[in-house]
mmCIF file of C-alpha atoms and ligand atoms in Angstrom:
data_model
loop_
_atom_site.group_PDB
_atom_site.id
_atom_site.type_symbol
_atom_site.label_atom_id
_atom_site.label_comp_id
_atom_site.label_asym_id
_atom_site.label_seq_id
_atom_site.Cartn_x
_atom_site.Cartn_y
_atom_site.Cartn_z
ATOM 1 C CA MET A 155 -88.638 -74.223 -187.724
ATOM 2 C CA GLY A 156 -88.176 -73.271 -184.070
ATOM 3 C CA ASN A 157 -87.502 -75.611 -181.215
ATOM 4 C CA ILE A 158 -90.270 -78.219 -181.196
ATOM 5 C CA PHE A 159 -90.599 -78.071 -177.398
ATOM 6 C CA VAL A 160 -91.112 -74.293 -177.591
ATOM 7 C CA VAL A 161 -93.404 -74.459 -180.630
ATOM 8 C CA MET A 162 -95.476 -77.136 -178.869
ATOM 9 C CA ASN A 163 -96.014 -75.058 -175.723
ATOM 10 C CA PRO A 164 -99.204 -73.247 -176.807
ATOM 11 C CA ILE A 165 -100.592 -76.558 -178.088
ATOM 12 C CA LEU A 166 -99.759 -78.234 -174.790
ATOM 13 C CA ASN A 167 -101.425 -75.373 -172.937
ATOM 14 C CA GLY A 168 -104.531 -75.822 -175.078
ATOM 15 C CA VAL A 169 -104.630 -79.557 -174.451
ATOM 16 C CA MET A 170 -104.272 -78.988 -170.705
ATOM 17 C CA LYS A 171 -106.942 -76.324 -170.743
ATOM 18 C CA ALA A 172 -109.312 -78.693 -172.527
ATOM 19 C CA ALA A 173 -108.526 -81.265 -169.844
ATOM 20 C CA GLY A 174 -109.595 -78.749 -167.191
ATOM 21 C CA MET A 175 -106.107 -77.872 -165.980
ATOM 22 C CA SER A 176 -104.493 -74.453 -165.489
ATOM 23 C CA SER A 177 -100.957 -73.258 -164.976
ATOM 24 C CA GLN A 178 -100.285 -71.581 -161.594
ATOM 25 C CA LEU A 179 -97.214 -70.017 -160.005
ATOM 26 C CA VAL A 180 -97.252 -70.387 -156.223
ATOM 27 C CA GLU A 181 -94.960 -68.301 -154.048
ATOM 28 C CA ILE A 182 -93.688 -70.639 -151.334
ATOM 29 C CA GLU A 183 -91.781 -67.794 -149.655
ATOM 30 C CA PRO A 184 -90.095 -64.674 -151.038
ATOM 31 C CA GLY A 185 -87.489 -65.897 -153.550
ATOM 32 C CA THR A 186 -88.998 -69.361 -153.948
ATOM 33 C CA THR A 187 -91.683 -69.990 -156.545
ATOM 34 C CA MET A 188 -93.141 -73.310 -157.650
ATOM 35 C CA HIS A 189 -95.071 -73.906 -160.826
ATOM 36 C CA PHE A 190 -98.055 -76.270 -160.751
ATOM 37 C CA TRP A 191 -100.685 -77.515 -163.136
ATOM 38 C CA VAL A 192 -103.863 -77.456 -161.059
ATOM 39 C CA PRO A 193 -107.556 -78.176 -161.693
ATOM 40 C CA THR A 194 -109.025 -75.013 -163.241
ATOM 41 C CA LYS A 195 -112.058 -75.456 -160.997
ATOM 42 C CA SER A 196 -109.910 -75.076 -157.895
ATOM 43 C CA ILE A 197 -109.023 -71.482 -158.813
ATOM 44 C CA HIS A 198 -111.255 -68.772 -157.409
ATOM 45 C CA PRO A 199 -112.038 -66.283 -160.197
ATOM 46 C CA ASN A 200 -111.513 -63.133 -158.118
ATOM 47 C CA ASN A 201 -108.910 -63.522 -155.441
ATOM 48 C CA LYS A 202 -107.208 -66.637 -156.813
ATOM 49 C CA LEU A 203 -107.593 -68.377 -153.475
ATOM 50 C CA PRO A 204 -108.254 -72.066 -153.930
ATOM 51 C CA ASN A 205 -111.802 -73.341 -153.730
ATOM 52 C CA LYS A 206 -112.073 -76.217 -151.285
ATOM 53 C CA SER A 207 -112.737 -79.442 -153.087
ATOM 54 C CA SER A 208 -114.125 -82.659 -151.664
ATOM 55 C CA LYS A 209 -112.544 -84.800 -154.329
ATOM 56 C CA PRO A 210 -109.439 -86.844 -153.563
ATOM 57 C CA ALA A 211 -106.258 -85.241 -154.899
ATOM 58 C CA VAL A 212 -103.395 -86.906 -156.778
ATOM 59 C CA VAL A 213 -99.983 -85.257 -157.101
ATOM 60 C CA PHE A 214 -97.616 -86.375 -159.865
ATOM 61 C CA VAL A 215 -93.931 -85.749 -159.103
ATOM 62 C CA HIS A 216 -91.490 -85.891 -162.017
ATOM 63 C CA GLY A 217 -88.047 -87.451 -162.450
ATOM 64 C CA PHE A 218 -84.746 -85.675 -163.069
ATOM 65 C CA VAL A 219 -85.196 -85.077 -166.788
ATOM 66 C CA ALA A 220 -87.519 -82.444 -168.336
ATOM 67 C CA ASN A 221 -90.473 -81.170 -166.258
ATOM 68 C CA GLY A 222 -93.717 -82.250 -164.629
ATOM 69 C CA ILE A 223 -96.018 -82.214 -167.591
ATOM 70 C CA ILE A 224 -93.635 -83.890 -170.053
ATOM 71 C CA ASN A 225 -93.170 -86.718 -167.541
ATOM 72 C CA TRP A 226 -96.860 -87.166 -166.749
ATOM 73 C CA LEU A 227 -98.927 -85.903 -169.712
ATOM 74 C CA PHE A 228 -100.298 -89.361 -170.643
ATOM 75 C CA GLN A 229 -101.307 -90.080 -167.045
ATOM 76 C CA VAL A 230 -102.947 -86.694 -166.498
ATOM 77 C CA LEU A 231 -104.989 -86.925 -169.701
ATOM 78 C CA SER A 232 -105.983 -90.506 -168.972
ATOM 79 C CA LEU A 233 -107.100 -89.720 -165.405
ATOM 80 C CA ARG A 234 -108.998 -86.633 -166.557
ATOM 81 C CA ALA A 235 -110.753 -88.618 -169.286
ATOM 82 C CA SER A 236 -111.731 -91.477 -167.002
ATOM 83 C CA ARG A 237 -114.773 -91.751 -164.769
ATOM 84 C CA LEU A 238 -112.523 -91.507 -161.721
ATOM 85 C CA ASP A 239 -113.051 -88.126 -160.178
ATOM 86 C CA PHE A 240 -109.712 -86.859 -158.932
ATOM 87 C CA ASP A 241 -108.207 -83.410 -158.547
ATOM 88 C CA VAL A 242 -104.877 -83.700 -160.364
ATOM 89 C CA TYR A 243 -101.821 -81.604 -159.479
ATOM 90 C CA VAL A 244 -98.519 -81.608 -161.383
ATOM 91 C CA PRO A 245 -95.695 -79.597 -159.800
ATOM 92 C CA ASP A 246 -92.318 -78.695 -161.263
ATOM 93 C CA LEU A 247 -89.685 -79.341 -158.589
ATOM 94 C CA LEU A 248 -87.243 -76.490 -157.886
ATOM 95 C CA PHE A 249 -84.871 -75.772 -160.814
ATOM 96 C CA PHE A 250 -87.146 -77.687 -163.211
ATOM 97 C CA GLY A 251 -89.752 -76.137 -165.487
ATOM 98 C CA ASP A 252 -90.755 -72.757 -164.087
ATOM 99 C CA SER A 253 -89.848 -73.436 -160.437
ATOM 100 C CA ILE A 254 -86.976 -71.516 -158.922
ATOM 101 C CA THR A 255 -85.429 -70.546 -155.594
ATOM 102 C CA THR A 256 -82.737 -68.178 -154.374
ATOM 103 C CA ARG A 257 -82.244 -70.356 -151.283
ATOM 104 C CA PRO A 258 -79.021 -72.412 -151.026
ATOM 105 C CA GLU A 259 -80.588 -75.747 -149.969
ATOM 106 C CA ARG A 260 -80.471 -78.571 -152.518
ATOM 107 C CA SER A 261 -81.632 -81.625 -150.534
ATOM 108 C CA THR A 262 -84.666 -83.787 -151.230
ATOM 109 C CA SER A 263 -85.951 -82.579 -147.820
ATOM 110 C CA PHE A 264 -85.976 -79.015 -149.127
ATOM 111 C CA GLN A 265 -87.789 -80.069 -152.311
ATOM 112 C CA ALA A 266 -90.279 -82.014 -150.175
ATOM 113 C CA GLU A 267 -90.859 -79.082 -147.788
ATOM 114 C CA CYS A 268 -91.486 -76.656 -150.635
ATOM 115 C CA LEU A 269 -93.814 -79.099 -152.384
ATOM 116 C CA ALA A 270 -95.783 -79.682 -149.169
ATOM 117 C CA LYS A 271 -96.035 -75.926 -148.532
ATOM 118 C CA GLY A 272 -97.130 -75.370 -152.124
ATOM 119 C CA MET A 273 -99.890 -77.967 -151.777
ATOM 120 C CA MET A 274 -101.061 -76.336 -148.530
ATOM 121 C CA LYS A 275 -101.167 -72.954 -150.291
ATOM 122 C CA LEU A 276 -103.273 -74.580 -152.995
ATOM 123 C CA GLY A 277 -105.658 -75.669 -150.257
ATOM 124 C CA VAL A 278 -104.807 -79.378 -150.452
ATOM 125 C CA GLU A 279 -103.838 -81.021 -147.187
ATOM 126 C CA LYS A 280 -104.127 -84.665 -148.175
ATOM 127 C CA PHE A 281 -103.254 -86.419 -151.406
ATOM 128 C CA SER A 282 -101.989 -89.551 -153.070
ATOM 129 C CA LEU A 283 -98.512 -89.099 -154.462
ATOM 130 C CA VAL A 284 -97.297 -90.616 -157.720
ATOM 131 C CA GLY A 285 -93.515 -90.312 -158.044
ATOM 132 C CA LEU A 286 -91.000 -91.222 -160.712
ATOM 133 C CA SER A 287 -87.301 -91.720 -159.947
ATOM 134 C CA TYR A 288 -86.010 -88.448 -158.357
ATOM 135 C CA GLY A 289 -89.645 -87.458 -157.767
ATOM 136 C CA GLY A 290 -90.172 -90.741 -155.908
ATOM 137 C CA MET A 291 -87.249 -89.984 -153.607
ATOM 138 C CA VAL A 292 -88.690 -86.516 -152.924
ATOM 139 C CA GLY A 293 -92.045 -88.234 -152.322
ATOM 140 C CA PHE A 294 -90.666 -90.721 -149.784
ATOM 141 C CA LYS A 295 -89.071 -87.761 -147.993
ATOM 142 C CA LEU A 296 -92.325 -85.796 -148.043
ATOM 143 C CA ALA A 297 -94.192 -88.777 -146.568
ATOM 144 C CA GLN A 298 -91.552 -89.025 -143.841
ATOM 145 C CA LEU A 299 -91.720 -85.291 -142.989
ATOM 146 C CA TYR A 300 -95.480 -84.849 -143.453
ATOM 147 C CA PRO A 301 -96.991 -88.324 -142.920
ATOM 148 C CA HIS A 302 -100.508 -86.955 -142.518
ATOM 149 C CA MET A 303 -100.495 -85.281 -145.914
ATOM 150 C CA VAL A 304 -99.820 -88.454 -147.873
ATOM 151 C CA GLU A 305 -102.713 -90.856 -148.216
ATOM 152 C CA SER A 306 -101.021 -93.411 -150.451
ATOM 153 C CA MET A 307 -98.049 -93.623 -152.788
ATOM 154 C CA VAL A 308 -97.462 -94.997 -156.259
ATOM 155 C CA MET A 309 -93.716 -95.158 -156.794
ATOM 156 C CA SER A 310 -91.989 -95.919 -160.082
ATOM 157 C CA SER A 311 -88.336 -96.466 -161.023
ATOM 158 C CA THR A 312 -87.108 -95.188 -157.692
ATOM 159 C CA VAL A 313 -85.540 -96.005 -154.340
ATOM 160 C CA ILE A 314 -86.483 -94.862 -150.837
ATOM 161 C CA GLU A 315 -83.259 -92.962 -150.439
ATOM 162 C CA MET A 316 -80.198 -92.730 -152.709
ATOM 163 C CA THR A 317 -77.546 -94.247 -150.460
ATOM 164 C CA GLU A 318 -73.943 -94.407 -151.626
ATOM 165 C CA SER A 319 -74.105 -98.156 -152.168
ATOM 166 C CA ILE A 320 -77.285 -97.937 -154.289
ATOM 167 C CA SER A 321 -75.770 -95.019 -156.218
ATOM 168 C CA ASN A 322 -72.488 -96.854 -156.854
ATOM 169 C CA ALA A 323 -74.263 -100.010 -157.995
ATOM 170 C CA SER A 324 -76.643 -98.129 -160.285
ATOM 171 C CA LEU A 325 -73.848 -96.113 -161.896
ATOM 172 C CA LYS A 326 -71.952 -99.349 -162.474
ATOM 173 C CA ASN A 327 -75.057 -100.867 -164.124
ATOM 174 C CA ILE A 328 -75.200 -98.066 -166.667
ATOM 175 C CA GLY A 329 -71.457 -97.629 -167.143
ATOM 176 C CA PHE A 330 -71.055 -94.124 -165.700
ATOM 177 C CA THR A 331 -68.883 -92.819 -162.861
ATOM 178 C CA ASN A 332 -71.113 -89.907 -161.815
ATOM 179 C CA TRP A 333 -74.735 -88.788 -162.181
ATOM 180 C CA PRO A 334 -74.221 -85.372 -163.877
ATOM 181 C CA ASP A 335 -72.395 -86.979 -166.838
ATOM 182 C CA PHE A 336 -75.424 -89.206 -167.385
ATOM 183 C CA LEU A 337 -78.348 -86.949 -166.394
ATOM 184 C CA LEU A 338 -77.024 -83.600 -167.650
ATOM 185 C CA PRO A 339 -75.505 -84.499 -171.013
ATOM 186 C CA LYS A 340 -73.428 -81.817 -172.708
ATOM 187 C CA THR A 341 -73.838 -83.217 -176.210
ATOM 188 C CA ILE A 342 -76.658 -84.446 -178.421
ATOM 189 C CA SER A 343 -75.239 -87.952 -178.438
ATOM 190 C CA GLY A 344 -75.279 -87.767 -174.633
ATOM 191 C CA VAL A 345 -79.023 -87.118 -174.822
ATOM 192 C CA LYS A 346 -79.426 -90.234 -176.990
ATOM 193 C CA VAL A 347 -77.515 -92.315 -174.447
ATOM 194 C CA LEU A 348 -79.652 -90.888 -171.620
ATOM 195 C CA LEU A 349 -82.976 -91.664 -173.298
ATOM 196 C CA SER A 350 -81.805 -95.014 -174.572
ATOM 197 C CA ILE A 351 -80.639 -96.188 -171.110
ATOM 198 C CA GLY A 352 -83.935 -94.816 -169.770
ATOM 199 C CA SER A 353 -85.976 -97.045 -172.078
ATOM 200 C CA HIS A 354 -86.412 -100.728 -172.769
ATOM 201 C CA LYS A 355 -86.249 -99.993 -176.478
ATOM 202 C CA LEU A 356 -86.065 -96.389 -177.639
ATOM 203 C CA PRO A 357 -88.199 -95.813 -180.744
ATOM 204 C CA TRP A 358 -86.626 -94.068 -183.729
ATOM 205 C CA LEU A 359 -86.738 -90.321 -183.260
ATOM 206 C CA PRO A 360 -85.611 -87.664 -185.718
ATOM 207 C CA GLU A 361 -82.276 -85.944 -185.110
ATOM 208 C CA PHE A 362 -83.938 -82.577 -184.445
ATOM 209 C CA PHE A 363 -85.856 -84.123 -181.529
ATOM 210 C CA TYR A 364 -82.606 -84.815 -179.662
ATOM 211 C CA LYS A 365 -81.146 -81.460 -180.658
ATOM 212 C CA ASN A 366 -84.227 -79.523 -179.478
ATOM 213 C CA PHE A 367 -84.485 -81.610 -176.309
ATOM 214 C CA HIS A 368 -80.854 -80.824 -175.539
ATOM 215 C CA GLU A 369 -81.440 -77.104 -176.067
ATOM 216 C CA VAL A 370 -84.315 -76.686 -173.621
ATOM 217 C CA MET A 371 -84.364 -79.494 -171.044
ATOM 218 C CA PHE A 372 -81.071 -78.940 -169.239
ATOM 219 C CA SER A 373 -81.282 -75.400 -167.939
ATOM 220 C CA ASN A 374 -80.085 -74.496 -164.399
ATOM 221 C CA ARG A 375 -77.220 -76.921 -164.954
ATOM 222 C CA LYS A 376 -75.131 -75.664 -162.038
ATOM 223 C CA GLU A 377 -78.001 -75.992 -159.566
ATOM 224 C CA LYS A 378 -78.986 -79.399 -160.929
ATOM 225 C CA VAL A 379 -75.425 -80.662 -160.374
ATOM 226 C CA GLU A 380 -75.818 -79.473 -156.763
ATOM 227 C CA LEU A 381 -79.163 -81.311 -156.486
ATOM 228 C CA LEU A 382 -77.423 -84.507 -157.562
ATOM 229 C CA GLU A 383 -74.591 -83.957 -155.092
ATOM 230 C CA ALA A 384 -77.150 -83.499 -152.301
ATOM 231 C CA LEU A 385 -79.113 -86.543 -153.437
ATOM 232 C CA VAL A 386 -76.531 -89.188 -152.570
ATOM 233 C CA VAL A 387 -76.228 -89.797 -148.821
ATOM 234 C CA SER A 388 -73.635 -91.975 -147.133
ATOM 235 C CA ASP A 389 -75.037 -95.333 -146.043
ATOM 236 C CA LYS A 390 -74.735 -94.475 -142.370
ATOM 237 C CA ASP A 391 -76.516 -91.118 -142.807
ATOM 238 C CA ALA A 392 -79.598 -92.662 -144.389
ATOM 239 C CA THR A 393 -82.449 -91.304 -142.279
ATOM 240 C CA ILE A 394 -85.522 -93.058 -143.550
ATOM 241 C CA THR A 395 -86.671 -96.176 -141.739
ATOM 242 C CA PRO A 396 -88.690 -97.865 -144.483
ATOM 243 C CA SER A 397 -90.982 -99.714 -142.069
ATOM 244 C CA ASN A 398 -92.266 -96.383 -140.712
ATOM 245 C CA TYR A 399 -94.665 -95.786 -143.591
ATOM 246 C CA SER A 400 -98.256 -96.524 -142.705
ATOM 247 C CA GLN A 401 -99.562 -95.602 -146.178
ATOM 248 C CA ARG A 402 -100.336 -98.145 -148.851
ATOM 249 C CA ILE A 403 -97.429 -98.135 -151.296
ATOM 250 C CA TYR A 404 -97.718 -99.452 -154.820
ATOM 251 C CA LEU A 405 -94.435 -99.996 -156.640
ATOM 252 C CA LEU A 406 -95.103 -99.850 -160.379
ATOM 253 C CA CYS A 407 -91.923 -100.559 -162.308
ATOM 254 C CA GLY A 408 -90.598 -101.566 -165.698
ATOM 255 C CA ASP A 409 -89.139 -105.081 -165.850
ATOM 256 C CA ASP A 410 -86.139 -103.688 -167.751
ATOM 257 C CA ASP A 411 -85.181 -100.669 -165.638
ATOM 258 C CA LYS A 412 -81.471 -100.415 -166.352
ATOM 259 C CA ILE A 413 -80.847 -97.913 -163.537
ATOM 260 C CA PHE A 414 -82.721 -99.529 -160.629
ATOM 261 C CA ASN A 415 -83.069 -103.176 -161.628
ATOM 262 C CA MET A 416 -85.567 -105.734 -160.321
ATOM 263 C CA ALA A 417 -83.261 -106.802 -157.499
ATOM 264 C CA VAL A 418 -83.230 -103.212 -156.194
ATOM 265 C CA SER A 419 -87.026 -102.909 -156.438
ATOM 266 C CA ASP A 420 -87.689 -106.326 -154.860
ATOM 267 C CA ASN A 421 -85.362 -105.374 -152.021
ATOM 268 C CA MET A 422 -87.208 -102.100 -151.532
ATOM 269 C CA LYS A 423 -90.565 -103.882 -151.395
ATOM 270 C CA GLU A 424 -89.182 -106.253 -148.774
ATOM 271 C CA LYS A 425 -88.006 -103.329 -146.643
ATOM 272 C CA LEU A 426 -91.304 -101.463 -146.960
ATOM 273 C CA GLY A 427 -93.149 -104.397 -145.472
ATOM 274 C CA GLU A 428 -96.753 -105.485 -145.536
ATOM 275 C CA ASN A 429 -98.304 -102.292 -146.898
ATOM 276 C CA ALA A 430 -96.265 -102.351 -150.101
ATOM 277 C CA THR A 431 -97.152 -104.239 -153.259
ATOM 278 C CA ILE A 432 -95.181 -104.426 -156.471
ATOM 279 C CA GLN A 433 -96.214 -104.739 -160.090
ATOM 280 C CA TYR A 434 -93.799 -105.075 -162.987
ATOM 281 C CA ILE A 435 -94.682 -103.908 -166.458
ATOM 282 C CA LYS A 436 -93.300 -106.053 -169.240
ATOM 283 C CA ASP A 437 -90.885 -104.646 -171.810
ATOM 284 C CA ALA A 438 -90.571 -101.293 -170.074
ATOM 285 C CA GLY A 439 -87.513 -99.415 -168.897
ATOM 286 C CA HIS A 440 -86.910 -96.664 -166.341
ATOM 287 C CA LEU A 441 -89.270 -94.236 -168.121
ATOM 288 C CA VAL A 442 -92.063 -96.776 -167.742
ATOM 289 C CA GLN A 443 -94.920 -94.236 -167.696
ATOM 290 C CA LEU A 444 -93.821 -92.846 -171.084
ATOM 291 C CA GLU A 445 -92.865 -96.137 -172.670
ATOM 292 C CA ARG A 446 -95.966 -98.155 -171.671
ATOM 293 C CA PRO A 447 -98.554 -95.470 -170.928
ATOM 294 C CA CYS A 448 -101.643 -97.632 -171.464
ATOM 295 C CA THR A 449 -100.511 -100.442 -169.175
ATOM 296 C CA TYR A 450 -99.188 -97.960 -166.629
ATOM 297 C CA ASN A 451 -102.448 -95.996 -166.604
ATOM 298 C CA HIS A 452 -104.462 -99.195 -166.266
ATOM 299 C CA TYR A 453 -102.608 -100.230 -163.086
ATOM 300 C CA LEU A 454 -102.520 -96.675 -161.752
ATOM 301 C CA LYS A 455 -106.273 -96.218 -162.107
ATOM 302 C CA GLU A 456 -106.952 -99.657 -160.647
ATOM 303 C CA PHE A 457 -104.893 -98.765 -157.559
ATOM 304 C CA LEU A 458 -106.389 -95.290 -157.142
ATOM 305 C CA SER A 459 -109.971 -96.494 -157.568
ATOM 306 C CA ASN A 460 -109.503 -99.103 -154.824
ATOM 307 C CA LEU A 461 -108.343 -96.615 -152.196
HETATM 308 C C1 NAG B 291 -115.204 -71.037 -156.351
HETATM 309 O O1 NAG B 291 -115.979 -70.672 -155.242
HETATM 310 C C2 NAG B 291 -116.649 -69.416 -155.414
HETATM 311 C C3 NAG B 291 -117.280 -69.035 -154.109
HETATM 312 O O2 NAG B 291 -117.835 -70.161 -153.447
HETATM 313 C C4 NAG B 291 -117.661 -69.561 -156.558
HETATM 314 O O3 NAG B 291 -118.332 -68.339 -156.742
HETATM 315 C C5 NAG B 291 -116.907 -69.933 -157.825
HETATM 316 O O4 NAG B 291 -117.815 -70.168 -158.876
HETATM 317 C C6 NAG B 291 -116.059 -71.180 -157.598
HETATM 318 N N1 NAG B 291 -115.224 -71.360 -158.780
HETATM 319 C C7 NAG B 291 -115.309 -72.415 -159.553
HETATM 320 C C8 NAG B 291 -114.427 -72.382 -160.772
HETATM 321 O O5 NAG B 291 -116.022 -73.372 -159.314
HETATM 322 C C1 NAG B 292 -68.826 -95.558 -153.811
HETATM 323 O O1 NAG B 292 -67.878 -95.196 -154.786
HETATM 324 C C2 NAG B 292 -66.966 -94.221 -154.354
HETATM 325 C C3 NAG B 292 -66.107 -93.794 -155.532
HETATM 326 O O2 NAG B 292 -65.661 -94.916 -156.243
HETATM 327 C C4 NAG B 292 -66.130 -94.782 -153.191
HETATM 328 O O3 NAG B 292 -65.243 -93.810 -152.738
HETATM 329 C C5 NAG B 292 -67.084 -95.171 -152.069
HETATM 330 O O4 NAG B 292 -66.378 -95.781 -151.013
HETATM 331 C C6 NAG B 292 -68.160 -96.124 -152.575
HETATM 332 N N1 NAG B 292 -69.126 -96.300 -151.502
HETATM 333 C C7 NAG B 292 -69.730 -97.457 -151.226
HETATM 334 C C8 NAG B 292 -70.649 -97.473 -150.050
HETATM 335 O O5 NAG B 292 -69.536 -98.470 -151.870
HETATM 336 C C1 NAG B 293 -89.470 -94.478 -137.254
HETATM 337 O O1 NAG B 293 -89.599 -95.487 -136.298
HETATM 338 C C2 NAG B 293 -88.605 -95.450 -135.321
HETATM 339 C C3 NAG B 293 -88.753 -96.681 -134.421
HETATM 340 O O2 NAG B 293 -90.107 -96.933 -134.151
HETATM 341 C C4 NAG B 293 -88.711 -94.146 -134.554
HETATM 342 O O3 NAG B 293 -87.684 -94.061 -133.582
HETATM 343 C C5 NAG B 293 -88.553 -92.991 -135.541
HETATM 344 O O4 NAG B 293 -88.729 -91.759 -134.898
HETATM 345 C C6 NAG B 293 -89.553 -93.111 -136.643
HETATM 346 N N1 NAG B 293 -89.259 -92.097 -137.641
HETATM 347 C C7 NAG B 293 -90.187 -91.374 -138.227
HETATM 348 C C8 NAG B 293 -89.710 -90.397 -139.216
HETATM 349 O O5 NAG B 293 -91.379 -91.478 -137.971
HETATM 350 C C1 NAG B 294 -99.978 -100.734 -142.630
HETATM 351 O O1 NAG B 294 -101.042 -99.819 -142.699
HETATM 352 C C2 NAG B 294 -101.867 -99.816 -141.566
HETATM 353 C C3 NAG B 294 -103.040 -98.916 -141.866
HETATM 354 O O2 NAG B 294 -102.628 -97.710 -142.422
HETATM 355 C C4 NAG B 294 -101.053 -99.362 -140.370
HETATM 356 O O3 NAG B 294 -101.847 -99.337 -139.210
HETATM 357 C C5 NAG B 294 -99.887 -100.292 -140.168
HETATM 358 O O4 NAG B 294 -99.039 -99.825 -139.149
HETATM 359 C C6 NAG B 294 -99.080 -100.413 -141.439
HETATM 360 N N1 NAG B 294 -98.087 -101.448 -141.315
HETATM 361 C C7 NAG B 294 -96.794 -101.182 -141.398
HETATM 362 C C8 NAG B 294 -95.883 -102.355 -141.268
HETATM 363 O O5 NAG B 294 -96.360 -100.061 -141.598
#
């Protein structure tokens, strides 16, 4: 049998197609291409220019492991199947999935700029952003750089900015001394540690799952190490003033996030001020949207439908 994540690809494509979603490569600039799942209806049959849509758009931004659709499949299918009428977009950030750049920048600002440009090229100038972990940090940056593009934010298992003190404390919580050792495991047992720290309680998974996951999910290793180096900023260089956000922000977190614990999330809510609300999901870890998809989707849809 081949790698399950490769074998599953055509099936995944079929499921997405049935859900009204298509795969699109968007050239941000020469040398920089971002992959998106977009609503099939938004694609013009002849010239591939986007059709303007009047529906509100939701963009799902993934965390540091795997790609957009593996992070958000349950949410995308649930939103598409519900009565809520949203245009759903799922990007792969640069160096994840099929997104790539020849440019040297590795900061969250660069990721945010490319994502914003990609959305503009897709004809979407305003959206709600749902971000997990690294994707949340890119999202907070995007909302800082392009405040008018972001209507509201749902942020999970993340922080506004990865300052050195947050980074040090989080690494200490999980018993690592640097992020690449944890997030870019070199062995199959390293993958088990990663997914087990990421969950409240990791279900039993067959050995080949970890082996196959290890084979395909950690490509562009060198560039990803550079992304992690660029992610951590010294406390005094932190540029985001949390109280600047005028959007409604919904923090949707697991109550057993071992990387960013409840104290970190409560502190973030405090800093974000009156427009932020927080909801904890019971018995869920960092990968809350995968571990408790039904509860997560319930709260997500409730928030989005009240906008
Ligand atoms: C997009 O718009 C064009 C021109 O208005 C229309 O002919 C086409 O059917 C639309 N595509 C979809 C998939 O709705
Ligand atoms: C974080 O940890 C590094 C390495 O141990 C140390 O050099 C640095 O001073 C720490 N920074 C903060 C803000 O605690
Ligand atoms: C945030 O607010 C401060 C103080 O009001 C202001 O100086 C700064 O330019 C704002 N930053 C952004 C990114 O809007
Ligand atoms: C909260 O949101 C409202 C409406 O968007 C905005 O006018 C206000 O400045 C925001 N409050 C804060 C503290 O950001």
